[in-house]
């Protein structure tokens, strides 16, 4: 983030040294929004996925989410993550207590003159409840919905993480 955009917001130079206790007024945290480096995930990069030196910073986001008990985590990266680590992202978030939904959106889908596909993931802490949710017992399995072709004709159906069938828009079939 450029310091001119939020002049009073603190900027840390290394997420690996940032802790929940360094964030002023950090309790409670509603959302952590993060884009982690993509060179290890991108087709044009190293191909090491989340094991790469830069892209493994994703795990620092998970650490901060756990420390702050953030209600939501919003992630962004290149669509190539679908082939180089999305399963690890979902697994790490699930182990940290989050269920997630993700999709890919092409820049052209929102009016840009180029394709440039991006991956977005919204994770919600399982202990968090929407105001109108019941107190039903939380499902211990990850809640994963995906749409890797957002804005396009969805596939007829696919299996979700629970083994059930879902349409491309995430609705139960």
Short mmCIF file of C-alpha atoms in Angstrom, two decimals:
data_model
loop_
_atom_site.label_atom_id
_atom_site.label_comp_id
_atom_site.label_asym_id
_atom_site.label_seq_id
_atom_site.Cartn_x
_atom_site.Cartn_y
_atom_site.Cartn_z
CA UNK A 1 0.00 0.00 0.00
CA UNK A 2 1.25 3.43 -0.85
CA UNK A 3 1.62 5.59 2.28
CA UNK A 4 -0.29 8.43 0.61
CA UNK A 5 -3.50 6.40 0.38
CA UNK A 6 -3.96 6.03 4.14
CA UNK A 7 -1.46 8.45 5.68
CA UNK A 8 -2.23 7.47 9.29
CA UNK A 9 -2.13 3.71 8.68
CA UNK A 10 1.03 1.96 9.86
CA UNK A 11 2.97 0.10 7.18
CA UNK A 12 5.14 -2.89 8.09
CA UNK A 13 8.00 -3.79 5.79
CA UNK A 14 7.90 -7.53 6.53
CA UNK A 15 4.72 -9.51 7.24
CA UNK A 16 6.85 -12.25 8.83
CA UNK A 17 7.63 -9.98 11.78
CA UNK A 18 4.09 -8.61 12.17
CA UNK A 19 2.01 -10.01 15.03
CA UNK A 20 -1.54 -9.36 16.16
CA UNK A 21 -0.14 -7.39 19.08
CA UNK A 22 1.56 -4.95 16.68
CA UNK A 23 -1.76 -3.93 15.14
CA UNK A 24 -3.30 -0.99 17.01
CA UNK A 25 -6.90 -1.65 18.00
CA UNK A 26 -6.66 -5.14 16.54
CA UNK A 27 -9.46 -6.67 18.53
CA UNK A 28 -11.75 -7.57 16.98
CA UNK A 29 -10.57 -7.77 13.37
CA UNK A 30 -13.41 -8.04 10.89
CA UNK A 31 -11.38 -8.81 7.77
CA UNK A 32 -7.84 -9.39 6.62
CA UNK A 33 -7.42 -8.60 2.92
CA UNK A 34 -4.23 -9.89 1.37
CA UNK A 35 -2.65 -10.57 -1.96
CA UNK A 36 0.38 -12.78 -1.58
CA UNK A 37 3.24 -12.81 -4.11
CA UNK A 38 2.51 -14.75 -7.27
CA UNK A 39 5.88 -15.40 -8.98
CA UNK A 40 6.07 -18.96 -7.61
CA UNK A 41 2.45 -19.66 -8.60
CA UNK A 42 2.34 -17.99 -12.01
CA UNK A 43 2.95 -19.88 -15.27
CA UNK A 44 5.68 -17.32 -15.96
CA UNK A 45 7.30 -17.78 -12.54
CA UNK A 46 9.29 -20.50 -10.82
CA UNK A 47 6.50 -23.08 -10.73
CA UNK A 48 7.25 -23.91 -7.08
CA UNK A 49 3.74 -23.02 -5.95
CA UNK A 50 3.27 -22.31 -2.25
CA UNK A 51 6.66 -23.87 -1.54
CA UNK A 52 8.33 -20.98 -3.33
CA UNK A 53 10.15 -18.36 -1.28
CA UNK A 54 7.73 -15.56 -2.14
CA UNK A 55 4.38 -17.32 -2.43
CA UNK A 56 4.78 -19.13 0.89
CA UNK A 57 4.07 -15.76 2.51
CA UNK A 58 0.46 -16.93 2.21
CA UNK A 59 1.05 -18.92 5.39
CA UNK A 60 1.84 -15.66 7.22
CA UNK A 61 -1.66 -14.47 6.34
CA UNK A 62 -3.06 -17.66 7.89
CA UNK A 63 -0.92 -17.09 11.01
CA UNK A 64 -2.20 -13.53 11.37
CA UNK A 65 -5.79 -14.67 10.84
CA UNK A 66 -5.38 -17.15 13.69
CA UNK A 67 -3.67 -14.63 15.98
CA UNK A 68 -6.28 -11.93 15.38
CA UNK A 69 -9.23 -14.32 15.11
CA UNK A 70 -10.35 -12.30 12.09
CA UNK A 71 -13.91 -13.05 11.05
CA UNK A 72 -13.04 -13.01 7.34
CA UNK A 73 -9.95 -13.43 5.18
CA UNK A 74 -10.05 -12.12 1.61
CA UNK A 75 -7.27 -13.37 -0.67
CA UNK A 76 -6.27 -12.48 -4.23
CA UNK A 77 -3.76 -14.07 -6.59
CA UNK A 78 -3.28 -15.22 -10.18
CA UNK A 79 -5.68 -17.83 -11.56
CA UNK A 80 -2.72 -20.19 -12.02
CA UNK A 81 -3.05 -20.99 -8.32
CA UNK A 82 -5.80 -23.39 -9.39
CA UNK A 83 -2.99 -25.65 -10.63
CA UNK A 84 -0.30 -24.71 -8.12
CA UNK A 85 -1.65 -24.66 -4.62
CA UNK A 86 -5.37 -23.99 -4.25
CA UNK A 87 -5.79 -27.28 -2.36
CA UNK A 88 -3.09 -26.23 0.12
CA UNK A 89 -4.73 -22.83 0.54
CA UNK A 90 -8.10 -24.42 1.32
CA UNK A 91 -6.49 -26.99 3.64
CA UNK A 92 -4.47 -24.38 5.56
CA UNK A 93 -7.51 -22.15 5.99
CA UNK A 94 -9.64 -25.09 7.09
CA UNK A 95 -7.04 -26.19 9.65
CA UNK A 96 -6.97 -22.60 10.94
CA UNK A 97 -10.74 -22.72 11.47
CA UNK A 98 -12.02 -21.16 8.24
CA UNK A 99 -14.37 -22.28 5.48
CA UNK A 100 -13.87 -20.68 2.12
CA UNK A 101 -15.39 -19.97 -1.25
CA UNK A 102 -13.38 -18.90 -4.24
CA UNK A 103 -13.71 -17.94 -7.87
CA UNK A 104 -11.72 -16.58 -10.78
CA UNK A 105 -12.67 -13.38 -12.54
CA UNK A 106 -11.25 -12.14 -15.82
CA UNK A 107 -10.55 -8.45 -16.12
CA UNK A 108 -12.67 -8.51 -19.29
CA UNK A 109 -15.64 -9.64 -17.17
CA UNK A 110 -15.62 -6.25 -15.46
CA UNK A 111 -15.04 -4.17 -18.58
CA UNK A 112 -11.26 -4.15 -19.03
CA UNK A 113 -9.91 -4.60 -22.57
CA UNK A 114 -7.79 -7.63 -21.57
CA UNK A 115 -8.34 -11.11 -20.12
CA UNK A 116 -5.97 -11.19 -17.06
CA UNK A 117 -7.70 -13.73 -14.82
CA UNK A 118 -7.46 -13.30 -11.03
CA UNK A 119 -8.37 -15.71 -8.23
CA UNK A 120 -10.32 -14.43 -5.21
CA UNK A 121 -11.06 -16.36 -2.04
CA UNK A 122 -13.31 -15.35 0.84
CA UNK A 123 -12.85 -17.37 4.01
CA UNK A 124 -15.05 -17.11 7.10
CA UNK A 125 -14.07 -18.27 10.56
CA UNK A 126 -16.31 -21.20 11.47
CA UNK A 127 -17.02 -19.85 14.95
CA UNK A 128 -18.32 -16.62 13.42
CA UNK A 129 -22.05 -16.44 12.74
CA UNK A 130 -24.06 -14.16 10.54
CA UNK A 131 -26.66 -12.30 12.55
CA UNK A 132 -29.48 -14.39 11.08
CA UNK A 133 -27.74 -17.79 11.29
CA UNK A 134 -28.99 -20.51 13.57
CA UNK A 135 -26.75 -22.14 16.13
CA UNK A 136 -26.56 -25.38 14.15
CA UNK A 137 -23.40 -27.36 14.78
CA UNK A 138 -20.65 -26.33 12.36
CA UNK A 139 -19.71 -28.89 9.74
CA UNK A 140 -16.10 -29.97 10.38
CA UNK A 141 -15.39 -30.39 6.65
CA UNK A 142 -14.24 -27.47 4.51
CA UNK A 143 -17.02 -25.61 2.74
CA UNK A 144 -15.53 -25.02 -0.68
CA UNK A 145 -17.30 -23.66 -3.71
CA UNK A 146 -15.47 -22.66 -6.81
CA UNK A 147 -16.16 -21.07 -10.12
CA UNK A 148 -12.99 -20.99 -12.16
CA UNK A 149 -14.78 -19.46 -15.12
CA UNK A 150 -16.68 -16.58 -13.50
CA UNK A 151 -18.78 -14.68 -15.99
CA UNK A 152 -18.80 -17.57 -18.43
CA UNK A 153 -21.14 -20.48 -18.89
CA UNK A 154 -20.61 -22.67 -15.77
CA UNK A 155 -19.88 -26.38 -16.07
CA UNK A 156 -22.94 -28.64 -15.90
CA UNK A 157 -21.99 -29.91 -12.45
CA UNK A 158 -18.97 -30.78 -10.35
CA UNK A 159 -18.22 -32.40 -7.01
CA UNK A 160 -17.66 -30.21 -3.99
CA UNK A 161 -15.33 -30.96 -1.06
CA UNK A 162 -18.08 -32.97 0.63
CA UNK A 163 -18.51 -35.24 -2.39
CA UNK A 164 -21.88 -33.68 -3.27
CA UNK A 165 -22.75 -32.23 -6.64
CA UNK A 166 -22.75 -28.49 -7.20
CA UNK A 167 -23.50 -26.35 -10.19
CA UNK A 168 -20.94 -23.82 -11.37
CA UNK A 169 -22.59 -21.06 -9.32
CA UNK A 170 -22.15 -23.01 -6.06
CA UNK A 171 -25.78 -24.03 -5.59
CA UNK A 172 -26.48 -27.52 -4.31
CA UNK A 173 -27.72 -29.87 -7.06
#
